[in-house]
Short mmCIF file of C-alpha atoms in Angstrom, two decimals:
data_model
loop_
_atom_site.label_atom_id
_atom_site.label_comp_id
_atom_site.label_asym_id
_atom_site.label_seq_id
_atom_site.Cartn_x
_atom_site.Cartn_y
_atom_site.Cartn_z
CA UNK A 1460 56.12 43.15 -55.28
CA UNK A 1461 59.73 44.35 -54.26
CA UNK A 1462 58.49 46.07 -51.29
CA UNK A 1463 56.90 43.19 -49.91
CA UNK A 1464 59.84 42.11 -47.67
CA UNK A 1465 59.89 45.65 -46.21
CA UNK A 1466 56.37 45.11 -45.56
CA UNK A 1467 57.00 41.76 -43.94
CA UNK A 1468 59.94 43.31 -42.21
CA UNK A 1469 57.36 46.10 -40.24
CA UNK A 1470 55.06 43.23 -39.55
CA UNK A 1471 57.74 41.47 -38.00
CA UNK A 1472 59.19 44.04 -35.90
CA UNK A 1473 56.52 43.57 -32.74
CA UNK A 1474 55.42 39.54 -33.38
CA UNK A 1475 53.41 39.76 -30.60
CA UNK A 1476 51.88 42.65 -31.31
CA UNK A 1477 50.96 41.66 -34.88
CA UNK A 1478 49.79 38.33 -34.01
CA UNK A 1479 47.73 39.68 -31.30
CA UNK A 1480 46.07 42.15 -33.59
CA UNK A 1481 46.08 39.46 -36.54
CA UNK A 1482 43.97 36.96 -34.15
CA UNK A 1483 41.65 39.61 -33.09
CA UNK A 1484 41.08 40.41 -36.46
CA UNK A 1485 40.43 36.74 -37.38
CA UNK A 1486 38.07 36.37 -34.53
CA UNK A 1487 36.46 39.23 -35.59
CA UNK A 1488 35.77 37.77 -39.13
CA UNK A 1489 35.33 34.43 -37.97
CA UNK A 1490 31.80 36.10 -36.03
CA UNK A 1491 31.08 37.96 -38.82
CA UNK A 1492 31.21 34.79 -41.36
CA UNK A 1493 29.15 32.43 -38.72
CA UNK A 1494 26.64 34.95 -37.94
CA UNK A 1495 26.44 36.43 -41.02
CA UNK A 1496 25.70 32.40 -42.42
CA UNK A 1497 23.40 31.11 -39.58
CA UNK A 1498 21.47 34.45 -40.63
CA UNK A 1499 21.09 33.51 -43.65
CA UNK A 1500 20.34 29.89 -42.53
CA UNK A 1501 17.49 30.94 -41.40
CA UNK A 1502 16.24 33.18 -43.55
CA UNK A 1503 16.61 29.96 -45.75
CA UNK A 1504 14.25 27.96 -43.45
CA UNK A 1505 11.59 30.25 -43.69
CA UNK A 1506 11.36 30.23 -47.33
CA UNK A 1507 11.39 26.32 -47.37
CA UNK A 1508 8.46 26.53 -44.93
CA UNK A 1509 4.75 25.92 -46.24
CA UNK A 1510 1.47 27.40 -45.04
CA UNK A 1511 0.03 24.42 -46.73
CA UNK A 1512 1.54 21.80 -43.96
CA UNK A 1513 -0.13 21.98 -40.29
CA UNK A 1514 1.82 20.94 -37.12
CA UNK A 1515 -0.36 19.85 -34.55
CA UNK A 1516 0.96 19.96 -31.13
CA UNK A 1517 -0.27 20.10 -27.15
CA UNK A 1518 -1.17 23.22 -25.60
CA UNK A 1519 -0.04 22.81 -22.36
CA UNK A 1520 3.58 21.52 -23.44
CA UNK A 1521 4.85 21.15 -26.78
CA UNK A 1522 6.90 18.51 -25.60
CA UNK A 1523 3.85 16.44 -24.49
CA UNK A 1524 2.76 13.73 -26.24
CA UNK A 1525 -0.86 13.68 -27.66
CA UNK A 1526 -3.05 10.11 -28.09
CA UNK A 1527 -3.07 8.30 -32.00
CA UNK A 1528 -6.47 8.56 -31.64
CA UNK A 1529 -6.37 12.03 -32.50
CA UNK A 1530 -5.53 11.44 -35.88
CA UNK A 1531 -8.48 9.77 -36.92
CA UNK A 1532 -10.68 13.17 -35.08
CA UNK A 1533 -7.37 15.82 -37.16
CA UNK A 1534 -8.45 13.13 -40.46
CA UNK A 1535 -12.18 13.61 -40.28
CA UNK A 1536 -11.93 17.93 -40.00
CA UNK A 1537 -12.93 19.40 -43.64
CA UNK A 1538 -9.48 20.51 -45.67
CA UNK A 1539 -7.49 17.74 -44.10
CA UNK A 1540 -5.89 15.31 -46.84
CA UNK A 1541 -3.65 13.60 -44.46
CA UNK A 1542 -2.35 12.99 -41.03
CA UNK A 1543 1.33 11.64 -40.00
CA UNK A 1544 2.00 11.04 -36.40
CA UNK A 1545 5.87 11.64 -35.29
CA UNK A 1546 6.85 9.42 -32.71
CA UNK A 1547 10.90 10.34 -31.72
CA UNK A 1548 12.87 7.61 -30.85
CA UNK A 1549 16.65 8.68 -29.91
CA UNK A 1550 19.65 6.36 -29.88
CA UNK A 1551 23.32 6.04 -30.69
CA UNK A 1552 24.74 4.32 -33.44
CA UNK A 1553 28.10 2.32 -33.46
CA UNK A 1554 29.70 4.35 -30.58
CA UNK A 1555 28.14 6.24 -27.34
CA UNK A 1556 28.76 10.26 -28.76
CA UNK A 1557 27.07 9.06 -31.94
CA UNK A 1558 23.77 10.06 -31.24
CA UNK A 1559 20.73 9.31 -34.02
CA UNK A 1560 17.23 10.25 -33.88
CA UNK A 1561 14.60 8.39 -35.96
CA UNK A 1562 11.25 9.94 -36.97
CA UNK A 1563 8.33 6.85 -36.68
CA UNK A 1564 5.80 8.03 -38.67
CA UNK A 1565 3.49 7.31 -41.86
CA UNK A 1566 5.88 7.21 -45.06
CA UNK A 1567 2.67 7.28 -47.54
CA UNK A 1568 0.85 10.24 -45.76
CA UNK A 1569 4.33 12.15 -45.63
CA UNK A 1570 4.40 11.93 -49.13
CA UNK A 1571 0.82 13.40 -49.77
CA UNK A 1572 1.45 16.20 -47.34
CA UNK A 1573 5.01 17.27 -48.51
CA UNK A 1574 5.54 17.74 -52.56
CA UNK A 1575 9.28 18.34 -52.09
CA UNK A 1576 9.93 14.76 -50.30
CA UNK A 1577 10.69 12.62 -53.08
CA UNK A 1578 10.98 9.40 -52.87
CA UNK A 1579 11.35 6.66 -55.68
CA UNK A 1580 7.73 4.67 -55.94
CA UNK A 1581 10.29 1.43 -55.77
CA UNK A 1582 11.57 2.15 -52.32
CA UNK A 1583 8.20 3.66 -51.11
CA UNK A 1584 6.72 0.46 -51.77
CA UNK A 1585 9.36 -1.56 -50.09
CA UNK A 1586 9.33 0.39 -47.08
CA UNK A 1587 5.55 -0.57 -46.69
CA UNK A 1588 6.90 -4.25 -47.12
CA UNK A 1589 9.64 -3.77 -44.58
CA UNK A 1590 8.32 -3.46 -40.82
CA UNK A 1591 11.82 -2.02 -40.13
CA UNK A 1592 12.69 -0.41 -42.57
CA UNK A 1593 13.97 3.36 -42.92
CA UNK A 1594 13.98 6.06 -45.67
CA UNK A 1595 16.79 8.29 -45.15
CA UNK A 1596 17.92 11.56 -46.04
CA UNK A 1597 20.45 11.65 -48.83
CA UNK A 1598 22.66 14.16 -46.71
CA UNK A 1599 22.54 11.65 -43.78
CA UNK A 1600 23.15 8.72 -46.49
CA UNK A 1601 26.24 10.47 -47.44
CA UNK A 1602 27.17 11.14 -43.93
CA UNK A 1603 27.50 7.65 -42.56
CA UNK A 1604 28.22 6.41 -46.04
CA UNK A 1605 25.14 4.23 -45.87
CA UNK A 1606 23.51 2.31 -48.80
CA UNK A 1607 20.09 0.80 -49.74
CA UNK A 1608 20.64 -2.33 -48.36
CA UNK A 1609 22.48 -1.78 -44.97
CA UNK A 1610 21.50 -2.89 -41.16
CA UNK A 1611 21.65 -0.15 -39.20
CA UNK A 1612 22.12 -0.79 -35.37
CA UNK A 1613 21.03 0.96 -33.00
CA UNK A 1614 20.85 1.29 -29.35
CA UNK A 1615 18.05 2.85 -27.69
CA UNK A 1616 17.80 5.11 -24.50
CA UNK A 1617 14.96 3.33 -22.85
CA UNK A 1618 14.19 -0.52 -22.87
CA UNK A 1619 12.25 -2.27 -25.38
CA UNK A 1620 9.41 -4.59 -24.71
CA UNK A 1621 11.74 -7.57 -25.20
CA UNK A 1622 13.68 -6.29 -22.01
CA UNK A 1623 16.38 -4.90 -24.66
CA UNK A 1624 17.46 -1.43 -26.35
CA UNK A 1625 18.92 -2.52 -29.37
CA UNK A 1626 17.12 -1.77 -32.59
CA UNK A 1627 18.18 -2.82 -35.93
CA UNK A 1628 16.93 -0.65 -39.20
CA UNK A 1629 17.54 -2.00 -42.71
CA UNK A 1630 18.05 1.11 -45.50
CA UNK A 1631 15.17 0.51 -47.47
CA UNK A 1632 15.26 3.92 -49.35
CA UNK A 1633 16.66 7.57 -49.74
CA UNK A 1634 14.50 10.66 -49.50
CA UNK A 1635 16.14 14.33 -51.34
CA UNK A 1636 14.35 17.65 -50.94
CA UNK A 1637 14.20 20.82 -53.41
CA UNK A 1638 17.24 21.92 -50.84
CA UNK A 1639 19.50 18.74 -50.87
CA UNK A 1640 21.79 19.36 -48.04
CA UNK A 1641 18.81 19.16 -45.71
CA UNK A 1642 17.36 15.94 -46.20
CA UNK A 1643 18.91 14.43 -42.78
CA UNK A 1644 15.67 13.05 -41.60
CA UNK A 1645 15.71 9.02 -40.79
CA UNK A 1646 11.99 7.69 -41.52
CA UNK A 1647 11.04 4.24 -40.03
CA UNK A 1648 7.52 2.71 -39.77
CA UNK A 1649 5.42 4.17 -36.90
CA UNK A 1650 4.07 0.55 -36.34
CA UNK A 1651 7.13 -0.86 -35.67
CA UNK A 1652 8.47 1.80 -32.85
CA UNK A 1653 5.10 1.82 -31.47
CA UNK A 1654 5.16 -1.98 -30.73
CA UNK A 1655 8.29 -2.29 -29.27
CA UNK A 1656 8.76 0.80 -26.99
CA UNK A 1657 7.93 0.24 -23.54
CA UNK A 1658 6.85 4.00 -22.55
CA UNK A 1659 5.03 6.18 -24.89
CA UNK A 1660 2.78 3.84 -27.08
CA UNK A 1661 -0.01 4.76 -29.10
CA UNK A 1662 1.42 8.21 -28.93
CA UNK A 1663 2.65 10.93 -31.00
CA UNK A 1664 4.97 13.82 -30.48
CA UNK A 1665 3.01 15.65 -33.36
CA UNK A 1666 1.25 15.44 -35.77
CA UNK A 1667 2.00 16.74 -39.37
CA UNK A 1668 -1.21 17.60 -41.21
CA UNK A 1669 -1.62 18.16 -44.79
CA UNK A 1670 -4.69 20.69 -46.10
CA UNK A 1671 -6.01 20.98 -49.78
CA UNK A 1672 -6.27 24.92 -49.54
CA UNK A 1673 -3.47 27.09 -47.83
CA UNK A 1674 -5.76 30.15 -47.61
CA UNK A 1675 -7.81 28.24 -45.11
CA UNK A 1676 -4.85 27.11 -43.20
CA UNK A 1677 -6.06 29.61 -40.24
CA UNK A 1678 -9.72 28.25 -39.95
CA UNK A 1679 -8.48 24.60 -40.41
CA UNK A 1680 -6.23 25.14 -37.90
CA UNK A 1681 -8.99 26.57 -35.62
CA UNK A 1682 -11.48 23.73 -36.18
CA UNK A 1683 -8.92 20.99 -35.05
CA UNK A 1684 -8.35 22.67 -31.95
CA UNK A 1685 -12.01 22.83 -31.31
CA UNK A 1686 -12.27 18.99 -31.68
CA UNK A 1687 -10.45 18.85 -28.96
CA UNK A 1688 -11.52 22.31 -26.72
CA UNK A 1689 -13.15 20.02 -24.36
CA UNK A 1690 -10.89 16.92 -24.09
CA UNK A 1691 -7.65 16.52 -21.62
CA UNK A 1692 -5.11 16.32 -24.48
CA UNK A 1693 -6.30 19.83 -26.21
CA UNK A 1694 -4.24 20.76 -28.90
CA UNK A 1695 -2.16 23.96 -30.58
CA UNK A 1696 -2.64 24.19 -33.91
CA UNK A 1697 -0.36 26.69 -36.29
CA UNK A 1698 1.13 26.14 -39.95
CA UNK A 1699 4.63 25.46 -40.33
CA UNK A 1700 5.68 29.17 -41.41
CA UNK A 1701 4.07 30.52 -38.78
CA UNK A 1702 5.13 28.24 -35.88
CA UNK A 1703 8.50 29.02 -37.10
CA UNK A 1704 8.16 32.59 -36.85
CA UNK A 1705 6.77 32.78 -33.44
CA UNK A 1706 9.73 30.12 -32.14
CA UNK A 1707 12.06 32.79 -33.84
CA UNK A 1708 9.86 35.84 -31.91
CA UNK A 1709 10.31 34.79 -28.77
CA UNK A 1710 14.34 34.62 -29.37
CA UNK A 1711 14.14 38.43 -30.91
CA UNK A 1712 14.57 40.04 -34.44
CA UNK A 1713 17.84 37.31 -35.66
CA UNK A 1714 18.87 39.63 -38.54
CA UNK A 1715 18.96 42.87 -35.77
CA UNK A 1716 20.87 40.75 -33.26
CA UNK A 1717 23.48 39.57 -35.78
CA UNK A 1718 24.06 43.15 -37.48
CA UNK A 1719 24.03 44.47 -33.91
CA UNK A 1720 26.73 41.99 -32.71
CA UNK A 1721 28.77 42.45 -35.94
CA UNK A 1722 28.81 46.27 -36.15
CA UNK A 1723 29.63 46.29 -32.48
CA UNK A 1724 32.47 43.96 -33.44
CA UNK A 1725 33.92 45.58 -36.39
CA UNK A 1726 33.19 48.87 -34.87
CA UNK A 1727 35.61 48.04 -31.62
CA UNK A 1728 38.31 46.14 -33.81
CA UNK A 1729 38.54 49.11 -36.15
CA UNK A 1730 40.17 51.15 -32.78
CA UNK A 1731 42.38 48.30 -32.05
CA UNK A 1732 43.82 48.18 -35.68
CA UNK A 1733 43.90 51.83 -36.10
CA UNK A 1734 45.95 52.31 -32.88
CA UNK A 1735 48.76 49.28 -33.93
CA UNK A 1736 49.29 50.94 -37.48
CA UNK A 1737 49.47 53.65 -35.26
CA UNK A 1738 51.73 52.85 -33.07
CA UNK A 1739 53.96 51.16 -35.41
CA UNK A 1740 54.56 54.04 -37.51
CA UNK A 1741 55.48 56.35 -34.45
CA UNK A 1742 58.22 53.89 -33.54
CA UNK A 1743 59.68 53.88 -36.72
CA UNK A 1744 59.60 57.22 -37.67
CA UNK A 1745 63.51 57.53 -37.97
CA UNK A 1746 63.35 54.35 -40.40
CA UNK A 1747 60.92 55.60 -42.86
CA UNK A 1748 63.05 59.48 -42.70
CA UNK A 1749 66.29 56.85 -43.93
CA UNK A 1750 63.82 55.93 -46.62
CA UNK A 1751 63.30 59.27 -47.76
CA UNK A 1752 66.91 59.62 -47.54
CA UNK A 1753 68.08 56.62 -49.80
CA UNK A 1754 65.77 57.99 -52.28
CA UNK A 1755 62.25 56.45 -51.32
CA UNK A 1756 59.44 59.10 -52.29
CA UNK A 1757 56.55 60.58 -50.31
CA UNK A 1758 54.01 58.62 -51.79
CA UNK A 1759 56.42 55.18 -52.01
CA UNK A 1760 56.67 55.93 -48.00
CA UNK A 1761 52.37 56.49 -47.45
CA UNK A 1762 51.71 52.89 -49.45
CA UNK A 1763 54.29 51.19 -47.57
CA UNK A 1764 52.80 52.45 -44.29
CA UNK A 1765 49.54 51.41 -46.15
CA UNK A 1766 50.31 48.26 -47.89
CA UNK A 1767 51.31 47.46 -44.45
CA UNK A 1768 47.71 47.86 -42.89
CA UNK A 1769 45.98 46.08 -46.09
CA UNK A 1770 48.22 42.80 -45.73
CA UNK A 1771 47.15 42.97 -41.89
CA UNK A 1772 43.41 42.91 -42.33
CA UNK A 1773 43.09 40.99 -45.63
CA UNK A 1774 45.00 38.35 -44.37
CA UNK A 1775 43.59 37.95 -41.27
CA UNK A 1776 40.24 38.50 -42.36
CA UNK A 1777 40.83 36.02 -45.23
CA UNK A 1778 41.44 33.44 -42.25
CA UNK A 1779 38.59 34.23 -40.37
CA UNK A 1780 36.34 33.76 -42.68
CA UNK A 1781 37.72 30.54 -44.13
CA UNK A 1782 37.84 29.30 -40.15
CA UNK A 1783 33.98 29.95 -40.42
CA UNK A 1784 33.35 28.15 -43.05
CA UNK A 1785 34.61 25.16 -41.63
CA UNK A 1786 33.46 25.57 -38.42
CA UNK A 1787 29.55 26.85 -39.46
CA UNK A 1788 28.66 23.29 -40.93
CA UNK A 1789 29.93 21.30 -38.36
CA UNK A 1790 28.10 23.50 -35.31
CA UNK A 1791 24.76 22.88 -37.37
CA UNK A 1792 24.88 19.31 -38.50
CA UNK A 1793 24.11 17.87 -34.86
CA UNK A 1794 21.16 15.07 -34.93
CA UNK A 1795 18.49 17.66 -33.26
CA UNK A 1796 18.57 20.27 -36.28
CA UNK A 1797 18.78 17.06 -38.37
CA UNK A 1798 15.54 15.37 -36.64
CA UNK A 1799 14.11 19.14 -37.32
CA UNK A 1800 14.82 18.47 -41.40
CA UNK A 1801 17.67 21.19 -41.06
CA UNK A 1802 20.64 20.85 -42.72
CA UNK A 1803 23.98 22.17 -42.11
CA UNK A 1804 24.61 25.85 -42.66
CA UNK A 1805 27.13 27.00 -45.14
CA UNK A 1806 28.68 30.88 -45.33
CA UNK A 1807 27.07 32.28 -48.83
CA UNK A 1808 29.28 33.60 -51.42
CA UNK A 1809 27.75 37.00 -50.78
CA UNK A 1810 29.46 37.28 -47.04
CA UNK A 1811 32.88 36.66 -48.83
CA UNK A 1812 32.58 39.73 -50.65
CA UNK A 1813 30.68 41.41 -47.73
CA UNK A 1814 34.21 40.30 -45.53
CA UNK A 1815 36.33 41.42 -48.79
CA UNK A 1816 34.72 45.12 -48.69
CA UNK A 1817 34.73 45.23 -44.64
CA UNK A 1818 38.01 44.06 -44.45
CA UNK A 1819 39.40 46.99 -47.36
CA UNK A 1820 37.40 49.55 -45.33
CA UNK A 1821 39.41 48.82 -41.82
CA UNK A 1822 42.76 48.90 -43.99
CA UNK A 1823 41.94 52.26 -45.12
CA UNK A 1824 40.22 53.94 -42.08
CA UNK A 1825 42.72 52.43 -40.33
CA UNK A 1826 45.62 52.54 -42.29
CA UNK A 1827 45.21 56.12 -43.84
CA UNK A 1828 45.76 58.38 -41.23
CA UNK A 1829 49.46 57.03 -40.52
CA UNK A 1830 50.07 56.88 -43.98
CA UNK A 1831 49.93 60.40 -44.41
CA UNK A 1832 51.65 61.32 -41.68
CA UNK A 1833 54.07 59.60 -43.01
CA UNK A 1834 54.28 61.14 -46.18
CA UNK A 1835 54.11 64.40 -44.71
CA UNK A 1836 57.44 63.61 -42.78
CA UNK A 1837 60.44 65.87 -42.58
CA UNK A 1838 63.79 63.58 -42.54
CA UNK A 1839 65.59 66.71 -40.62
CA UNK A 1840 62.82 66.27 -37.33
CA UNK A 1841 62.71 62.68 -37.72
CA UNK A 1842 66.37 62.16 -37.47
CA UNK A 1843 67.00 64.74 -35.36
CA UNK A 1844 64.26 62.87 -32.70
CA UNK A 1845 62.16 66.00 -32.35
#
């Protein structure tokens, strides 16, 4: 601890310099902390994904809508146990960058299709009593610091029937999931969008399908898209794990990308640090020979020149990957990964470690060769400037 000022002294000698390196080295770990969470984020998803719940979509667009009357064909197919049409209606609430989406859909066959949406019987059957009411996520709940109870207002982006776009939802319910943090969904009646919107009636955006048997999730999938091989709305048919994985396909292998990004990262910034502990050490070569000369040892010298480097990258990298765990939440809590049932990301406890270990290991590589150069030096040379 004594030699701390002389290591905040070195720091201090180029400012610029150090903060330049510092906030390189905090950007570095800020990547490596966001990445690092979003991959796990996803690898998250996919184990929250079922085999056992069927999204039923168009084939020509996935954004197309598809009639309600395909429900009652999806209902009648042998494995199905229940059918809930989405219809999306998107809004603001309270101010114009407050965006909300609500999910109109069929609250009772929700709950016989997904086991982890749990909802008390109470508020279940008061949202059948309510024409406009909404179950909402507890995540959501906690967000806007709504209550069971509560009008909700909200203004639509296309007119109403009534010549209007306001809508007004009264809290009815919460919802939680096995994963808490991502129950953002807001569930109203399907009824009541469907009467009052203007374009898009009597249909759905999907349709979430719930089978008795998972292993038949393939051939169930395949005889719904046969009911409707012939008709102008044909349907695409895939379970939820799957549909996942080919969305995430067609971006490339996630976990590759992000270790390719980060090594590249670390891999760059470890030349940057090594050549400022570099560099620093070469300009003060006659201050660490005084050193030696009032007495300071070899090896008090090399972990000066070392210390130096560890405060550099722990710190910074400390930073970094505090920044990111501010910042990772707030980039994925936005209402479209909430409409999709996904909650905010967080950086795992493992990265911190993961940061702690890369951050020693650019100290070292970086900070070792100086150091011993240092140790090695004659005061005579120094002083003498050869």
């Amino acid at each position: 601890m004594k030699y701390l000022p002389l290591v905040w002294a070195a720091l201090r000698r180029k400012p610029a310099r150090t903060l330049l390196t510092c906030f390189s080295i905090v950007t570095a770990f800020f990547l490596f902390g966001t990445l690092q969470g979003i991959n796990v984020g996803i690898a998250k998803i996919m184990q929250l994904t079922s085999v056992s719940h069927l999204m039923v979509m168009s084939r020509v667009n996935q954004g197309a809508p598809l009639p309600l009357a395909h429900a009652a064909q999806i209902r009648s197919v042998p494995g199905v146990t229940a059918v809930a049409p989405f219809n999306v209606l998107v809004g603001t609430y309270q101010r114009p960058n407050t965006p909300v989406v609500i999910i109109g859909t069929d609250l009772d066959a929700m709950l016989k299709i997904s086991a982890d949406l749990m909802v008390a019987p109470d508020q279940a059957a008061a949202m059948r009593r309510t024409r406009n009411g909404i179950i909402v996520g507890v995540t959501t709940a906690k967000q806007y610091g709504w209550k069971i109870g509560d009008r909700v207002p909200v203004r639509g982006i296309t007119a109403k029937t009534d010549g209007t776009t306001d809508w007004a939802f009264d809290i009815v319910g919460t919802y939680t999931l096995q994963q808490p943090d991502w129950a953002t969904r807001i569930f109203a009646n399907y009824d009541f969008i469907n009467e009052a919107i203007t374009t898009g009636k009597n249909q759905a955006s999907i349709f979430y399908v719930g089978i008795n048997d998972p292993a038949k999730s393939a051939a169930i999938s395949q005889m719904i898209d046969d009911r409707f091989a012939n008709s102008p709305d044909q349907t695409s048919t895939a379970n939820e794990k799957d549909y996942l994985e080919t969305t995430l396909r067609q971006i490339g292998d996630i976990n590759y990308l992000v270790n390719g990004v980060v090594g590249a990262v670390l891999f760059t910034l470890l030349f940057l640090t090594s050549n400022t502990i570099s560099q620093s050490v070469r300009e003060r070569t006659a201050e660490l020979a005084v050193l030696k000369t009032l007495g300071f040892t070899d090896a008090a010298v090399q972990w000066l020149v070392l210390a130096e480097a560890l405060a550099l990258a722990m710190v910074s990298a400390a930073l970094g990957v505090a920044l990111a765990s501010r910042v990772l939440p707030w980039m994925t809590s936005g209402p479209t990964l909430s409409a999709q049932g996904i909650g905010a990301m967080h950086v795992p406890g493992l990265v911190y470690g993961a940061a702690a270990v890369a951050a020693l290991l650019l100290a070292l590589i970086s900070g070792v060769p100086p150091a011993v150069r240092a140790r090695r030096l004659n005061i005579v040379t120094a002083l003498s400037g050869r």
